[in-house]
Amino acid sequence: MVEDNEDDVFLLNAQLSARGLDTYSERVDSAHDLARALEEREWDLVISDHAMPGFDSASALEVVRRSGRDIPFIIYSGKISDHMAFSAMRNGVADYVQKGNIARLVPVIERELRGVETRRAVQTADARIHALAFFDTLSALPNQTLLRAQIDDWLDSARRSAEARHATLLVVDIDRFLRINTSFGYEAGNAVLREAVRRLIDRAGDGAMIARLSGDRFCVFAPACTTRALASGLAQRLMDAFATPIIKDGLELFLTASVGVAMTPDDGDDAQSLIMNAEAAMASAKRSGGNGLSFYAREMSASSAEKLVLETHLRHAVQRGELFLNYQPILNGQTGRPSGVEALLRWKHPQRGVVAPDRFIPLADESGLIVEIGAWVMREACTQGKRWHRQGMDDLSVSVNVSAVQFAQPRLLETVRTTLEDTGFPPEKLVLEITESVLMKDAETTIGMLKALKNMGVRISMDDFGTGYSSLSYLKRFPIDIVKIDKSFVRDINEDEDDAAIIRVIIALARSLRLTTVAEGVETPEQYGFLRREQCDRFQGYLFSRPVDADLLEQRIRAGGFDV
């Protein structure tokens, strides 16, 4: 209420209240007080007298305009001509009412309030649309669209400056985050992500722009990091955000992160290039085992393009029948006859020929395709195993490799169950080979999964034993049946006393725990002789047979062709 007469304000409020309008008002009579009131509170209406000592409605309207507020302005005065009132309305005044004509003023106020409500609804909708378009709903961080616009604006400004400017873009990906969702549910996963965001913001520092790219992947643009040393320091701080466990429902969840770094102008002169190159560097850090950082190098882009093409082809390989299995026999140390076979995945590409497993299996892991492919391998291997059993080779077991990605999926249990039911393959003849490093990633969760698998009747083999970081106390608790000695120890047992000593310890340890030992990578009679003297239970390697197709393996088993 822009009014110099307190009695007029009191009377107007009383009349509005008597007509059922619940109002709050403040009286001002100067430009200074009006500006202060507009700054301190959100107002629905300004009702102004026209002529006051040292102040008038035109000056009041100008103060409202300068405030930037979209507030209806009503002149309520007895001292203004119709000509002046019409002129004021052309200048933006919502209406003019003669002072004392409360019967006309109330409908005007109600009309303007409806307009205010409508405009606010539109503003709220606009704000919501803006938030959905440019911000991530879970973390409240900018999304990739907004970040790219901010980075491109910064780069445009940098190009206009007289000197070249450098900055750093980092992509942060939480390692093996899928385990959180699959083990504890998406609510727990979302809570962990929000805590991760809080930690990243805390360590990124002032001036950094942070966005959520997708899932558990974040982007940090740091204009202040102008050298590789500064970029490396920031990357380390971001990785240190996960140095302490995140507590969820009383559980300590230990996480790590892989960080990829790209720097402008050398690694890109626009936001899209920088993000793509930082993601390529991050993928390189993941391939190195995660929990590390990698700076972008140009050869990564060529590698990424090649991988993308290969991944696209791999997605169709199952449907097109391009994948097949070879089998390598595992010989019994006492009889010299095969007691089992290991199923090994192969891919015959229609143009590239046979693709090496070390090229496409890591790609299948990284892309998640290994879950579908692994289920196919298990079904194919069990089907072939059942076929051999029908032909009289019913002592033969079949070993199938289970990757880290597969083992982290609760659906592995359903895959094993349905495969055994559909193929009729005996559970006790199926051996699931899981690497030592995978089993030790989260030992407590691992024990639960292994017990569930054992309850189905299948056997568990710890693959690549000796290359990881097993705790003997956990080894005793793991419900496993077989320990496979890694070929890196077998290779030099006749020349390297350390390797020979390690193998002796592994065999003795396995025997004390009533576990079967399998030595893989046996290639020479000397290696075979040493392992037999140390009473290793099973042998696998090129000395006996390379991986071959099912028909050839069957012929050799019937012919007894595995003697050394």
Coordinates of C-alpha atoms in Angstrom, one line a residue:
M1 CA 0.0 0.0 0.0
V2 CA 1.7 3.1 -1.2
E3 CA -0.1 5.6 0.9
D4 CA 0.8 8.6 3.2
N5 CA -2.4 8.3 5.3
E6 CA -2.4 5.5 7.9
D7 CA -6.1 5.9 8.4
D8 CA -6.8 5.2 4.7
V9 CA -4.7 2.0 4.9
F10 CA -6.5 0.8 8.1
L11 CA -9.9 1.6 6.6
L12 CA -9.2 -0.3 3.3
N13 CA -7.9 -3.3 5.2
A14 CA -11.0 -3.4 7.3
Q15 CA -13.3 -3.2 4.3
L16 CA -11.4 -6.0 2.5
S17 CA -11.5 -8.2 5.6
A18 CA -15.2 -7.6 5.9
R19 CA -15.7 -8.9 2.4
G20 CA -13.8 -12.1 3.1
L21 CA -10.4 -11.3 1.8
D22 CA -7.6 -12.5 4.1
T23 CA -4.8 -10.0 3.5
Y24 CA -1.5 -8.9 4.8
S25 CA -0.3 -5.4 3.9
E26 CA 2.5 -3.0 4.6
R27 CA 2.3 0.8 4.2
V28 CA 5.1 2.8 2.5
D29 CA 5.3 6.4 1.4
S30 CA 8.7 6.8 -0.2
A31 CA 10.8 5.3 -3.0
H32 CA 13.3 4.0 -0.5
D33 CA 10.7 2.2 1.6
L34 CA 9.0 0.8 -1.4
A35 CA 12.2 -0.6 -2.8
R36 CA 13.1 -2.1 0.6
A37 CA 9.7 -3.8 0.9
L38 CA 9.9 -5.3 -2.6
E39 CA 13.3 -6.7 -1.8
E40 CA 12.2 -8.3 1.6
R41 CA 9.0 -10.0 0.6
E42 CA 7.1 -11.6 -2.3
W43 CA 4.0 -9.4 -2.9
D44 CA 0.9 -10.2 -4.9
L45 CA -0.3 -6.6 -5.5
V46 CA 0.8 -3.0 -5.2
I47 CA -2.1 -0.6 -4.4
S48 CA -1.0 3.0 -4.7
D49 CA -2.4 6.5 -4.0
H50 CA -1.7 8.9 -6.8
A51 CA -0.4 12.1 -5.1
M52 CA 1.5 12.1 -1.9
P53 CA 4.0 14.6 -0.5
G54 CA 7.2 14.1 -2.4
F55 CA 6.0 10.8 -4.1
D56 CA 3.4 9.8 -6.6
S57 CA 2.0 6.7 -8.4
A58 CA 4.2 7.2 -11.5
S59 CA 7.4 7.2 -9.3
A60 CA 6.1 4.2 -7.4
L61 CA 5.5 2.3 -10.7
E62 CA 9.0 3.1 -11.8
V63 CA 10.4 1.6 -8.5
V64 CA 8.4 -1.6 -9.1
R65 CA 9.8 -1.8 -12.6
R66 CA 13.4 -1.4 -11.5
S67 CA 12.9 -4.2 -9.0
G68 CA 12.3 -6.6 -11.8
R69 CA 9.2 -8.0 -10.1
D70 CA 6.1 -8.8 -12.1
I71 CA 3.5 -7.4 -9.7
P72 CA 0.1 -5.9 -10.7
F73 CA -0.1 -2.2 -9.9
I74 CA -3.5 -0.6 -9.0
I75 CA -4.0 3.1 -8.5
Y76 CA -6.5 3.8 -5.7
S77 CA -6.9 7.5 -5.5
G78 CA -9.4 10.3 -5.5
K79 CA -7.0 12.9 -6.9
I80 CA -6.4 11.8 -10.5
S81 CA -8.2 12.7 -13.7
D82 CA -9.6 10.2 -16.1
H83 CA -7.0 11.3 -18.7
M84 CA -4.1 10.7 -16.3
A85 CA -5.6 7.4 -15.2
F86 CA -5.9 6.2 -18.8
S87 CA -2.3 7.4 -19.5
A88 CA -1.1 5.4 -16.5
M89 CA -2.8 2.3 -17.6
R90 CA -1.1 2.6 -21.0
N91 CA 2.2 2.7 -19.1
G92 CA 1.5 -0.6 -17.3
V93 CA -0.9 0.2 -14.5
A94 CA -3.4 -2.7 -14.1
D95 CA -6.4 -0.5 -13.2
Y96 CA -7.6 2.7 -11.6
V97 CA -10.3 2.8 -8.9
Q98 CA -11.7 6.0 -7.2
K99 CA -10.8 6.0 -3.5
G100 CA -13.8 4.9 -1.4
N101 CA -15.3 2.8 -4.2
I102 CA -14.6 -0.5 -2.4
A103 CA -17.4 -2.3 -4.3
R104 CA -15.4 -1.8 -7.5
L105 CA -12.0 -2.3 -5.9
V106 CA -12.7 -5.8 -4.6
P107 CA -13.5 -7.4 -8.0
V108 CA -10.4 -5.7 -9.4
I109 CA -8.2 -7.2 -6.7
E110 CA -9.8 -10.6 -7.1
R111 CA -9.2 -10.4 -10.9
E112 CA -5.6 -9.5 -10.5
L113 CA -5.0 -12.2 -7.9
R114 CA -6.3 -14.8 -10.4
G115 CA -3.9 -13.4 -12.9
V116 CA -1.1 -13.7 -10.4
E117 CA -2.0 -17.3 -9.6
T118 CA -2.0 -18.2 -13.3
R119 CA 1.4 -16.5 -14.0
R120 CA 2.9 -18.3 -11.0
A121 CA 1.6 -21.7 -12.2
V122 CA 3.2 -21.0 -15.6
Q123 CA 6.4 -20.0 -13.9
T124 CA 6.4 -23.1 -11.8
A125 CA 5.8 -25.3 -14.9
D126 CA 8.6 -23.5 -16.8
A127 CA 10.9 -24.0 -13.8
R128 CA 10.0 -27.7 -13.7
I129 CA 10.5 -28.1 -17.4
H130 CA 13.9 -26.3 -17.1
A131 CA 14.9 -28.6 -14.2
L132 CA 13.9 -31.7 -16.2
A133 CA 15.8 -30.5 -19.3
F134 CA 19.0 -29.4 -17.6
F135 CA 19.3 -31.1 -14.1
D136 CA 19.5 -34.7 -12.9
T137 CA 16.6 -35.5 -10.6
L138 CA 18.5 -37.9 -8.3
S139 CA 21.6 -35.8 -7.6
A140 CA 20.3 -32.3 -8.4
L141 CA 23.5 -31.8 -10.4
P142 CA 23.5 -30.4 -13.9
N143 CA 23.0 -33.0 -16.6
Q144 CA 25.2 -33.4 -19.6
T145 CA 23.2 -31.0 -21.7
L146 CA 23.7 -28.1 -19.3
L147 CA 27.3 -29.0 -18.7
R148 CA 28.2 -29.0 -22.3
A149 CA 26.6 -25.6 -22.8
Q150 CA 28.6 -24.2 -19.8
I151 CA 31.8 -25.7 -21.1
D152 CA 31.3 -24.4 -24.6
D153 CA 30.5 -20.9 -23.3
W154 CA 33.8 -21.1 -21.3
L155 CA 35.7 -22.3 -24.3
D156 CA 34.2 -19.5 -26.5
S157 CA 35.3 -17.0 -24.0
A158 CA 38.8 -18.5 -23.8
R159 CA 39.1 -18.3 -27.6
R160 CA 38.2 -14.6 -27.6
S161 CA 40.9 -13.9 -25.0
A162 CA 44.4 -12.8 -26.1
E163 CA 46.3 -15.8 -24.6
A164 CA 45.6 -19.5 -24.9
R165 CA 43.9 -21.0 -21.8
H166 CA 44.0 -24.5 -20.5
A167 CA 41.5 -26.4 -18.4
T168 CA 40.8 -30.0 -17.3
L169 CA 37.8 -32.2 -17.8
L170 CA 37.6 -35.4 -15.7
V171 CA 35.1 -38.3 -16.0
V172 CA 34.7 -40.3 -12.8
D173 CA 33.1 -43.7 -12.9
I174 CA 32.4 -45.7 -9.7
D175 CA 33.9 -49.2 -10.1
R176 CA 31.6 -52.2 -9.9
F177 CA 28.7 -50.1 -8.7
L178 CA 26.2 -52.6 -10.1
R179 CA 26.9 -54.8 -7.1
I180 CA 25.3 -52.3 -4.8
N181 CA 22.0 -52.2 -6.8
T182 CA 21.9 -56.0 -7.3
S183 CA 22.8 -56.8 -3.7
F184 CA 20.9 -54.2 -1.7
G185 CA 18.3 -52.7 -4.2
Y186 CA 18.0 -49.4 -6.1
E187 CA 17.0 -47.4 -3.0
A188 CA 20.3 -48.2 -1.3
G189 CA 22.1 -47.6 -4.6
N190 CA 20.5 -44.1 -4.9
A191 CA 21.4 -43.3 -1.3
V192 CA 25.0 -44.3 -2.0
L193 CA 25.1 -42.2 -5.1
R194 CA 23.8 -39.1 -3.2
E195 CA 26.6 -39.5 -0.7
A196 CA 29.1 -40.0 -3.5
V197 CA 27.9 -36.7 -5.1
R198 CA 28.3 -34.9 -1.8
R199 CA 31.9 -36.2 -1.5
L200 CA 32.8 -35.3 -5.1
I201 CA 31.4 -31.7 -4.7
D202 CA 33.4 -31.3 -1.5
R203 CA 36.7 -32.4 -3.1
A204 CA 36.2 -30.7 -6.5
G205 CA 36.8 -27.3 -5.0
D206 CA 35.4 -23.8 -5.9
G207 CA 35.0 -23.0 -9.6
A208 CA 34.6 -26.6 -10.8
M209 CA 31.5 -27.6 -12.7
I210 CA 30.1 -31.0 -11.8
A211 CA 27.5 -33.0 -13.7
R212 CA 26.0 -36.4 -13.7
L213 CA 26.5 -38.1 -17.1
S214 CA 24.6 -41.3 -16.4
G215 CA 24.2 -44.0 -13.7
D216 CA 27.3 -43.9 -11.6
R217 CA 29.3 -41.7 -14.0
F218 CA 30.1 -38.1 -13.3
C219 CA 31.9 -35.3 -15.1
V220 CA 34.0 -32.5 -13.5
F221 CA 35.2 -29.5 -15.5
A222 CA 37.9 -27.5 -13.7
P223 CA 39.1 -24.3 -15.4
A224 CA 41.6 -23.8 -12.6
C225 CA 43.5 -27.0 -13.4
T226 CA 45.8 -25.7 -16.2
T227 CA 48.7 -28.3 -16.0
R228 CA 48.9 -32.1 -15.9
A229 CA 50.3 -31.9 -12.3
L230 CA 47.2 -29.9 -11.1
A231 CA 44.9 -32.3 -13.1
S232 CA 46.6 -35.3 -11.6
G233 CA 46.2 -33.8 -8.1
L234 CA 42.5 -33.2 -8.6
A235 CA 41.9 -36.7 -10.0
Q236 CA 43.6 -38.1 -6.9
R237 CA 41.4 -36.0 -4.6
L238 CA 38.3 -37.3 -6.4
M239 CA 39.4 -40.9 -6.1
D240 CA 40.2 -40.2 -2.4
A241 CA 36.5 -39.3 -2.0
F242 CA 36.0 -43.1 -1.7
A243 CA 38.9 -43.8 0.7
T244 CA 36.5 -44.1 3.6
P245 CA 33.5 -46.5 3.4
I246 CA 30.0 -45.3 2.8
I247 CA 27.7 -46.4 5.6
K248 CA 24.3 -47.8 4.6
D249 CA 22.0 -49.4 7.1
G250 CA 24.9 -50.2 9.4
L251 CA 27.0 -51.8 6.5
E252 CA 30.4 -50.4 5.4
L253 CA 30.4 -50.2 1.6
F254 CA 33.9 -49.9 0.2
L255 CA 34.0 -48.3 -3.3
T256 CA 36.7 -47.2 -5.7
A257 CA 36.6 -45.0 -8.8
S258 CA 38.2 -44.9 -12.2
V259 CA 39.1 -41.4 -13.5
G260 CA 39.8 -40.3 -17.1
V261 CA 41.4 -36.9 -17.8
A262 CA 41.3 -34.8 -20.9
M263 CA 42.8 -31.3 -21.2
T264 CA 41.9 -28.4 -23.5
P265 CA 43.1 -27.4 -26.0
D266 CA 45.2 -30.4 -26.8
D267 CA 42.5 -33.1 -26.2
G268 CA 39.6 -31.2 -27.6
D269 CA 38.3 -27.7 -28.4
D270 CA 34.6 -28.4 -27.6
A271 CA 32.7 -30.0 -24.8
Q272 CA 31.6 -33.1 -26.8
S273 CA 35.2 -33.9 -27.8
L274 CA 36.5 -33.4 -24.3
I275 CA 33.9 -35.6 -22.7
M276 CA 34.3 -38.4 -25.3
N277 CA 38.1 -38.3 -24.8
A278 CA 37.9 -38.3 -21.0
E279 CA 35.5 -41.3 -21.2
A280 CA 38.0 -43.1 -23.4
A281 CA 40.7 -42.4 -20.8
M282 CA 38.4 -43.6 -18.0
A283 CA 37.7 -46.8 -19.9
S284 CA 41.5 -47.3 -20.2
A285 CA 41.8 -46.9 -16.4
K286 CA 39.0 -49.5 -15.9
R287 CA 40.8 -52.0 -18.2
S288 CA 43.8 -51.6 -16.0
G289 CA 41.8 -52.9 -13.0
G290 CA 40.1 -49.7 -11.9
N291 CA 40.8 -47.5 -8.9
G292 CA 43.2 -45.4 -11.0
L293 CA 43.5 -42.5 -13.4
S294 CA 44.4 -42.3 -17.0
F295 CA 45.2 -39.3 -19.2
Y296 CA 43.8 -39.3 -22.7
A297 CA 46.1 -40.3 -25.6
R298 CA 45.1 -40.1 -29.2
E299 CA 45.5 -43.8 -29.8
M300 CA 42.6 -44.4 -27.4
S301 CA 40.2 -42.9 -29.8
A302 CA 41.2 -45.3 -32.6
S303 CA 41.0 -48.2 -30.1
S304 CA 37.5 -47.0 -28.9
A305 CA 36.2 -46.8 -32.4
E306 CA 37.5 -50.3 -33.1
K307 CA 36.0 -51.6 -29.9
L308 CA 32.6 -50.0 -30.7
V309 CA 32.5 -51.8 -34.1
L310 CA 33.6 -55.1 -32.5
E311 CA 30.9 -54.7 -29.7
T312 CA 28.2 -54.1 -32.3
H313 CA 29.2 -57.3 -34.1
L314 CA 29.4 -59.2 -30.9
R315 CA 25.8 -58.2 -30.0
H316 CA 24.7 -60.2 -33.0
A317 CA 27.1 -63.1 -32.7
V318 CA 24.9 -65.3 -30.5
Q319 CA 21.8 -64.9 -32.8
R320 CA 23.9 -65.5 -35.9
G321 CA 25.5 -68.6 -34.6
E322 CA 29.0 -67.2 -34.7
L323 CA 30.0 -68.3 -31.2
F324 CA 31.0 -71.8 -30.5
L325 CA 32.7 -73.8 -27.8
N326 CA 36.0 -75.8 -27.7
Y327 CA 36.8 -78.2 -24.9
Q328 CA 40.1 -78.9 -23.2
P329 CA 40.4 -82.1 -21.2
I330 CA 41.3 -82.2 -17.5
L331 CA 43.2 -85.4 -16.8
N332 CA 43.0 -87.5 -13.6
G333 CA 46.4 -87.8 -12.0
Q334 CA 45.8 -91.5 -11.0
T335 CA 44.2 -92.9 -14.1
G336 CA 45.6 -90.6 -16.8
R337 CA 42.1 -90.4 -18.3
P338 CA 39.9 -87.3 -18.6
S339 CA 37.8 -86.7 -15.6
G340 CA 36.4 -83.5 -17.0
V341 CA 36.6 -80.8 -19.6
E342 CA 36.7 -77.0 -19.6
A343 CA 34.4 -75.3 -22.0
L344 CA 36.2 -72.4 -23.7
L345 CA 34.3 -69.7 -25.7
R346 CA 35.4 -69.0 -29.3
W347 CA 34.1 -66.5 -31.9
K348 CA 34.3 -67.0 -35.7
H349 CA 33.6 -63.6 -37.2
P350 CA 32.3 -63.8 -40.8
Q351 CA 34.9 -61.3 -42.1
R352 CA 37.7 -61.3 -39.5
G353 CA 37.9 -65.0 -38.9
V354 CA 38.5 -66.4 -35.5
V355 CA 38.7 -63.5 -33.0
A356 CA 41.1 -64.1 -30.1
P357 CA 39.3 -64.6 -26.7
D358 CA 41.5 -61.9 -25.1
R359 CA 40.1 -59.4 -27.5
F360 CA 36.3 -60.0 -27.2
I361 CA 35.8 -61.5 -23.7
P362 CA 37.0 -58.3 -21.9
L363 CA 34.8 -56.3 -24.3
A364 CA 31.8 -58.6 -23.4
D365 CA 32.6 -58.0 -19.7
E366 CA 32.8 -54.2 -20.1
S367 CA 29.6 -53.9 -22.2
G368 CA 27.6 -56.3 -20.0
L369 CA 27.1 -58.7 -22.9
I370 CA 28.9 -61.4 -20.9
V371 CA 25.7 -62.0 -18.9
E372 CA 23.8 -63.1 -22.0
I373 CA 26.8 -64.8 -23.6
G374 CA 27.6 -66.6 -20.3
A375 CA 24.1 -68.0 -20.1
W376 CA 24.5 -69.3 -23.6
V377 CA 27.8 -70.9 -22.8
M378 CA 26.5 -72.7 -19.8
R379 CA 23.5 -74.1 -21.6
E380 CA 25.6 -75.2 -24.6
A381 CA 28.2 -76.8 -22.4
C382 CA 25.6 -78.7 -20.3
T383 CA 23.8 -79.8 -23.4
Q384 CA 27.0 -81.2 -24.8
G385 CA 27.8 -82.8 -21.4
K386 CA 24.5 -84.5 -21.3
R387 CA 25.1 -85.8 -24.8
W388 CA 28.4 -87.3 -23.7
H389 CA 26.8 -88.9 -20.7
R390 CA 24.2 -90.6 -23.0
Q391 CA 27.1 -92.0 -25.0
G392 CA 28.6 -93.7 -21.9
M393 CA 31.0 -91.1 -20.7
D394 CA 28.9 -90.3 -17.6
D395 CA 32.0 -89.7 -15.4
L396 CA 32.9 -86.6 -17.4
S397 CA 32.3 -83.2 -15.6
V398 CA 32.1 -79.9 -17.5
S399 CA 33.7 -76.7 -16.2
V400 CA 32.3 -73.3 -17.2
N401 CA 34.0 -70.0 -16.5
V402 CA 31.9 -67.3 -14.6
S403 CA 33.1 -63.7 -15.0
A404 CA 33.0 -61.0 -12.4
V405 CA 30.0 -59.4 -14.1
Q406 CA 28.1 -62.6 -14.1
F407 CA 29.0 -63.4 -10.5
A408 CA 27.7 -60.0 -9.4
Q409 CA 24.3 -60.7 -10.8
P410 CA 21.7 -62.4 -8.6
R411 CA 20.2 -63.9 -11.8
L412 CA 23.2 -66.2 -12.0
L413 CA 21.3 -68.5 -9.6
E414 CA 18.3 -68.6 -11.8
T415 CA 20.5 -69.2 -14.9
V416 CA 22.2 -72.2 -13.3
R417 CA 18.9 -73.6 -12.0
T418 CA 17.0 -73.3 -15.4
T419 CA 20.0 -74.6 -17.3
L420 CA 20.3 -77.8 -15.2
E421 CA 16.5 -78.4 -15.3
D422 CA 16.2 -77.8 -19.1
T423 CA 19.3 -79.9 -20.1
G424 CA 18.9 -82.6 -17.5
F425 CA 22.7 -82.3 -16.8
P426 CA 23.6 -83.6 -13.3
P427 CA 24.4 -80.7 -11.0
E428 CA 27.3 -82.5 -9.4
K429 CA 29.0 -82.7 -12.8
L430 CA 28.8 -79.0 -13.5
V431 CA 31.9 -77.0 -12.2
L432 CA 31.7 -73.2 -12.1
E433 CA 35.2 -71.7 -12.4
I434 CA 35.5 -68.3 -10.6
T435 CA 38.8 -66.5 -10.4
E436 CA 40.4 -65.9 -7.0
S437 CA 40.3 -62.1 -7.4
V438 CA 36.6 -62.1 -8.1
L439 CA 35.8 -64.2 -5.1
M440 CA 37.9 -61.9 -2.8
K441 CA 36.4 -58.6 -4.1
D442 CA 33.6 -58.8 -1.4
A443 CA 34.3 -61.9 0.6
E444 CA 31.2 -61.8 2.8
T445 CA 28.8 -61.4 -0.1
T446 CA 30.8 -64.1 -2.0
I447 CA 30.2 -66.7 0.7
G448 CA 26.4 -66.2 0.5
M449 CA 26.4 -66.6 -3.3
L450 CA 28.7 -69.7 -3.2
K451 CA 26.5 -71.4 -0.6
A452 CA 23.4 -70.8 -2.7
L453 CA 25.2 -72.3 -5.7
K454 CA 26.4 -75.3 -3.6
N455 CA 22.8 -75.9 -2.4
M456 CA 22.0 -76.6 -6.0
G457 CA 24.6 -79.4 -6.1
V458 CA 27.1 -77.8 -8.4
R459 CA 30.8 -77.7 -7.6
I460 CA 32.9 -74.6 -7.3
S461 CA 36.5 -74.2 -8.6
M462 CA 38.7 -71.3 -7.6
D463 CA 40.5 -70.3 -10.8
D464 CA 44.0 -68.7 -11.2
F465 CA 44.8 -69.5 -7.5
G466 CA 47.9 -67.8 -6.2
T467 CA 47.6 -64.7 -8.4
G468 CA 45.2 -62.7 -6.2
Y469 CA 45.2 -61.8 -2.5
S470 CA 43.4 -64.7 -0.8
S471 CA 43.2 -64.7 3.0
L472 CA 43.7 -68.3 4.3
S473 CA 40.9 -67.7 6.8
Y474 CA 38.5 -66.9 3.9
L475 CA 39.8 -69.8 1.9
K476 CA 38.7 -72.1 4.8
R477 CA 35.3 -70.5 4.9
F478 CA 34.6 -70.5 1.1
P479 CA 32.5 -73.6 0.2
I480 CA 34.7 -74.5 -2.8
D481 CA 35.7 -77.9 -4.1
I482 CA 38.6 -77.3 -6.5
V483 CA 41.7 -75.1 -6.6
K484 CA 43.3 -74.4 -10.0
I485 CA 47.0 -73.5 -9.8
D486 CA 47.6 -70.7 -12.1
K487 CA 49.8 -71.5 -15.2
S488 CA 52.2 -68.6 -14.3
F489 CA 53.5 -70.8 -11.5
V490 CA 53.6 -74.0 -13.5
R491 CA 55.6 -72.4 -16.4
D492 CA 58.9 -72.2 -14.5
I493 CA 58.6 -74.8 -11.8
N494 CA 61.7 -76.7 -13.0
E495 CA 63.9 -73.6 -13.1
D496 CA 62.4 -71.3 -10.4
E497 CA 62.6 -72.5 -6.8
D498 CA 60.2 -69.9 -5.6
D499 CA 57.5 -71.1 -8.0
A500 CA 58.2 -74.7 -7.1
A501 CA 57.9 -73.8 -3.4
I502 CA 54.6 -72.0 -4.0
I503 CA 53.1 -75.0 -5.8
R504 CA 54.1 -77.3 -3.0
V505 CA 52.4 -75.0 -0.4
I506 CA 49.2 -74.8 -2.5
I507 CA 49.0 -78.5 -2.9
A508 CA 49.6 -79.2 0.8
L509 CA 47.1 -76.5 1.8
A510 CA 44.5 -77.9 -0.6
R511 CA 45.1 -81.4 0.7
S512 CA 44.6 -80.3 4.3
L513 CA 41.3 -78.6 3.4
R514 CA 40.2 -81.7 1.4
L515 CA 40.2 -79.7 -1.9
T516 CA 41.1 -81.1 -5.3
T517 CA 44.0 -79.5 -7.1
V518 CA 44.2 -78.9 -10.8
A519 CA 47.4 -77.6 -12.5
E520 CA 46.7 -75.7 -15.7
G521 CA 49.2 -74.7 -18.4
V522 CA 51.1 -78.0 -18.3
E523 CA 53.2 -78.0 -21.4
T524 CA 56.3 -80.2 -20.8
P525 CA 56.9 -83.7 -19.5
E526 CA 59.2 -82.1 -16.9
Q527 CA 56.4 -80.0 -15.5
Y528 CA 54.1 -83.0 -15.5
G529 CA 56.7 -85.1 -13.7
F530 CA 57.2 -82.5 -10.9
L531 CA 53.4 -82.1 -10.4
R532 CA 52.9 -85.8 -10.2
R533 CA 55.7 -86.2 -7.6
E534 CA 54.0 -83.5 -5.5
Q535 CA 50.7 -85.4 -5.8
C536 CA 48.7 -82.8 -7.7
D537 CA 45.3 -84.4 -8.5
R538 CA 44.4 -83.1 -12.0
F539 CA 46.3 -81.8 -15.0
Q540 CA 45.3 -79.5 -17.9
G541 CA 47.5 -78.1 -20.7
Y542 CA 48.9 -78.4 -24.2
L543 CA 51.0 -81.4 -23.2
F544 CA 47.8 -83.4 -23.3
S545 CA 45.5 -81.5 -25.7
R546 CA 44.8 -78.0 -27.0
P547 CA 41.1 -76.9 -26.9
V548 CA 39.3 -78.8 -29.6
D549 CA 35.7 -79.2 -30.8
A550 CA 33.4 -81.6 -29.1
D551 CA 33.5 -84.3 -31.9
L552 CA 37.3 -84.5 -32.0
L553 CA 37.5 -84.5 -28.2
E554 CA 35.1 -87.4 -28.1
Q555 CA 37.1 -89.4 -30.7
R556 CA 40.3 -88.9 -28.7
I557 CA 38.7 -89.9 -25.4
R558 CA 37.4 -93.1 -27.0
A559 CA 40.8 -93.7 -28.5
G560 CA 42.6 -93.0 -25.2
G561 CA 44.9 -90.5 -26.9
F562 CA 46.1 -88.4 -24.0
D563 CA 49.1 -90.4 -22.9
V564 CA 52.3 -88.3 -22.4

